[in-house]
Short mmCIF file of C-alpha atoms in Angstrom, two decimals:
data_model
loop_
_atom_site.label_atom_id
_atom_site.label_comp_id
_atom_site.label_asym_id
_atom_site.label_seq_id
_atom_site.Cartn_x
_atom_site.Cartn_y
_atom_site.Cartn_z
CA SER U 1 81.61 103.69 101.85
CA ASP U 2 78.72 101.45 102.83
CA TYR U 3 80.74 98.30 103.54
CA THR U 4 79.50 96.65 106.75
CA VAL U 5 80.28 93.19 108.19
CA ASN U 6 79.24 91.81 111.59
CA GLU U 7 78.14 95.20 112.97
CA LEU U 8 81.38 96.87 111.80
CA LYS U 9 81.46 99.61 109.18
CA LEU U 10 84.65 100.13 107.17
CA ASP U 11 85.46 103.44 105.49
CA GLY U 12 88.68 104.27 103.71
CA GLU U 13 90.86 104.12 100.66
CA ASN U 14 93.21 101.40 99.55
CA THR U 15 95.82 101.60 96.78
CA ILE U 16 97.96 98.77 95.44
CA SER U 17 100.59 99.60 92.84
CA ASN U 18 103.01 97.46 90.86
CA ASP U 19 106.53 98.88 91.12
CA GLY U 20 107.90 96.48 88.52
CA MET U 21 111.18 94.60 88.74
CA SER U 22 114.04 95.69 90.98
CA ALA U 23 117.70 95.58 89.99
CA GLY U 24 117.81 92.14 91.63
CA ALA U 25 114.97 90.95 89.33
CA LEU U 26 112.41 90.85 92.15
CA GLN U 27 108.81 91.97 91.65
CA SER U 28 107.75 94.73 94.08
CA TYR U 29 104.35 96.13 95.07
CA GLN U 30 103.22 99.04 97.24
CA HIS U 31 100.10 98.86 99.41
CA GLU U 32 98.92 102.15 100.87
CA ILE U 33 96.00 102.98 103.13
CA PRO U 34 96.08 106.77 103.54
CA LYS U 35 93.21 106.72 106.04
CA ALA U 36 90.75 104.07 107.18
CA THR U 37 88.10 103.95 109.90
CA LEU U 38 86.42 100.94 111.46
CA THR U 39 83.24 101.95 113.29
CA PHE U 40 81.23 99.72 115.58
CA ILE U 41 77.51 100.05 114.81
CA ASP U 42 77.00 100.25 118.61
CA SER U 43 78.96 103.51 118.76
CA LEU U 44 77.67 104.26 122.28
CA SER U 45 80.32 102.00 123.77
CA HIS U 46 83.18 102.28 121.25
CA THR U 47 84.95 105.08 119.48
CA PRO U 48 86.05 104.37 115.89
CA TYR U 49 89.34 102.61 115.22
CA GLN U 50 91.44 104.65 112.76
CA TRP U 51 94.64 103.75 110.96
CA GLU U 52 96.91 104.39 108.01
CA SER U 53 99.66 102.25 106.57
CA ALA U 54 102.28 102.03 103.84
CA LYS U 55 103.80 98.65 103.04
CA THR U 56 106.11 97.19 100.42
CA PHE U 57 105.71 93.58 99.25
CA VAL U 58 108.66 91.98 97.43
CA HIS U 59 108.09 88.63 95.69
CA VAL U 60 111.30 86.80 96.67
CA ALA U 61 110.47 83.20 95.68
CA GLY U 62 108.06 81.23 93.51
CA ARG U 63 107.68 83.59 90.55
CA GLY U 64 108.68 80.87 88.10
CA THR U 65 105.75 78.59 88.97
CA VAL U 66 102.77 80.68 87.92
CA GLN U 67 100.18 77.94 88.47
CA ASP U 68 101.56 76.97 91.91
CA PHE U 69 101.28 79.64 94.59
CA THR U 70 102.35 77.31 97.42
CA ASP U 71 106.04 78.05 96.79
CA ASP U 72 105.55 81.84 96.74
CA ILE U 73 107.26 83.91 99.42
CA PHE U 74 106.85 87.65 99.93
CA GLU U 75 108.89 89.90 102.19
CA ILE U 76 106.80 92.68 103.72
CA SER U 77 108.13 95.91 105.20
CA GLY U 78 106.52 99.17 106.17
CA THR U 79 104.74 101.19 108.80
CA SER U 80 101.28 101.75 110.20
CA SER U 81 99.78 104.02 112.82
CA GLY U 82 96.44 105.06 114.18
CA VAL U 83 94.16 105.41 117.18
CA ASP U 84 92.46 102.43 118.85
CA VAL U 85 88.90 102.23 120.24
CA ASN U 86 90.14 103.47 123.65
CA GLY U 87 91.76 106.57 122.16
CA TYR U 88 95.37 105.35 122.41
CA SER U 89 97.70 106.27 119.57
CA PHE U 90 99.75 103.37 118.22
CA SER U 91 102.45 102.71 115.66
CA ALA U 92 104.01 99.63 114.13
CA SER U 93 107.01 99.24 111.85
CA THR U 94 108.96 96.30 110.53
CA ASN U 95 112.47 95.99 111.91
CA GLU U 96 113.15 92.78 109.98
CA SER U 97 111.01 92.15 106.90
CA LEU U 98 108.07 89.85 107.56
CA GLY U 99 108.23 86.53 105.69
CA ASP U 100 104.86 85.66 104.19
CA TYR U 101 105.04 82.09 102.87
CA PHE U 102 101.91 81.36 100.84
CA ASN U 103 101.85 77.71 101.90
CA CYS U 104 101.28 78.89 105.50
CA ARG U 105 98.47 81.08 106.84
CA TRP U 106 100.80 82.74 109.38
CA ILE U 107 103.68 85.19 109.03
CA ARG U 108 106.73 82.98 109.59
CA THR U 109 109.64 85.37 110.09
CA GLY U 110 110.40 88.96 110.96
CA ILE U 111 110.05 91.50 113.73
CA THR U 112 107.47 94.25 114.18
CA ILE U 113 108.27 97.17 116.51
CA LEU U 114 105.24 98.46 118.45
CA GLY U 115 104.53 101.78 120.12
CA ILE U 116 101.47 102.68 122.19
CA GLU U 117 101.33 106.18 123.65
CA GLY U 118 99.78 106.86 127.06
CA THR U 119 99.99 103.31 128.42
CA ASP U 120 102.07 101.83 131.24
CA ILE U 121 104.09 99.81 128.74
CA ASN U 122 104.46 102.03 125.69
CA SER U 123 106.76 100.00 123.47
CA GLY U 124 107.73 96.47 122.56
CA TYR U 125 108.01 94.15 119.61
CA ILE U 126 106.61 90.98 118.06
CA ASP U 127 108.99 88.23 116.98
CA TYR U 128 107.46 85.79 114.49
CA ILE U 129 109.13 82.51 115.38
CA GLY U 130 108.03 80.11 112.63
CA GLU U 131 111.08 80.26 110.37
CA ASP U 132 111.50 76.49 110.16
CA THR U 133 107.81 75.55 110.28
CA CYS U 134 104.31 76.90 109.74
CA THR U 135 103.16 77.93 113.21
CA ASN U 136 100.68 80.34 114.74
CA GLN U 137 103.09 81.09 117.60
CA VAL U 138 104.71 84.44 118.34
CA LEU U 139 106.74 86.04 121.09
CA TYR U 140 105.77 89.50 122.33
CA TYR U 141 108.50 91.42 124.15
CA PHE U 142 107.59 94.26 126.53
CA ASN U 143 110.10 95.82 128.94
CA GLY U 144 112.53 93.10 127.86
CA ASN U 145 110.20 90.31 129.00
CA PRO U 146 108.97 87.68 126.51
CA PHE U 147 105.32 86.64 126.39
CA TYR U 148 104.44 83.59 124.31
CA ASP U 149 101.12 83.56 122.44
CA LYS U 150 99.24 81.67 119.75
CA PHE U 151 96.98 83.25 117.16
CA ASP U 152 93.47 81.85 116.82
CA LEU U 153 92.87 79.54 113.87
CA HIS U 154 89.99 81.52 112.33
#
């Protein structure tokens, strides 16, 4: 593809499919990225970032208010993997479904398990700690140690 933004070129495929209603009357969607590459235009200093992912989105609340998306909640589960700009292989998978509340720009609940091959600390997880409020705060756990962080507001 020829999609470029801020000196980054994105190549890849993206498929979203509607799985219909589950036995519990919940709408479900699949989002698959079989292969994607993000290339820095200045490729002399960076190798491309490559990834693939497969995620399931289940609409668990707010379906009855079509004109009001602020009460919509999706649970997200799935996996992703790839190679970062330094050549390290990584993986991520949801251990507890991620809670995406549409009235909040941040993931509010859930746990993502991380793996990074070839590094001193090669595994850990992210705990999204905003269950009771909309917050940009998370806890990263590596080697059993918590590290508090805030996501930028952009």
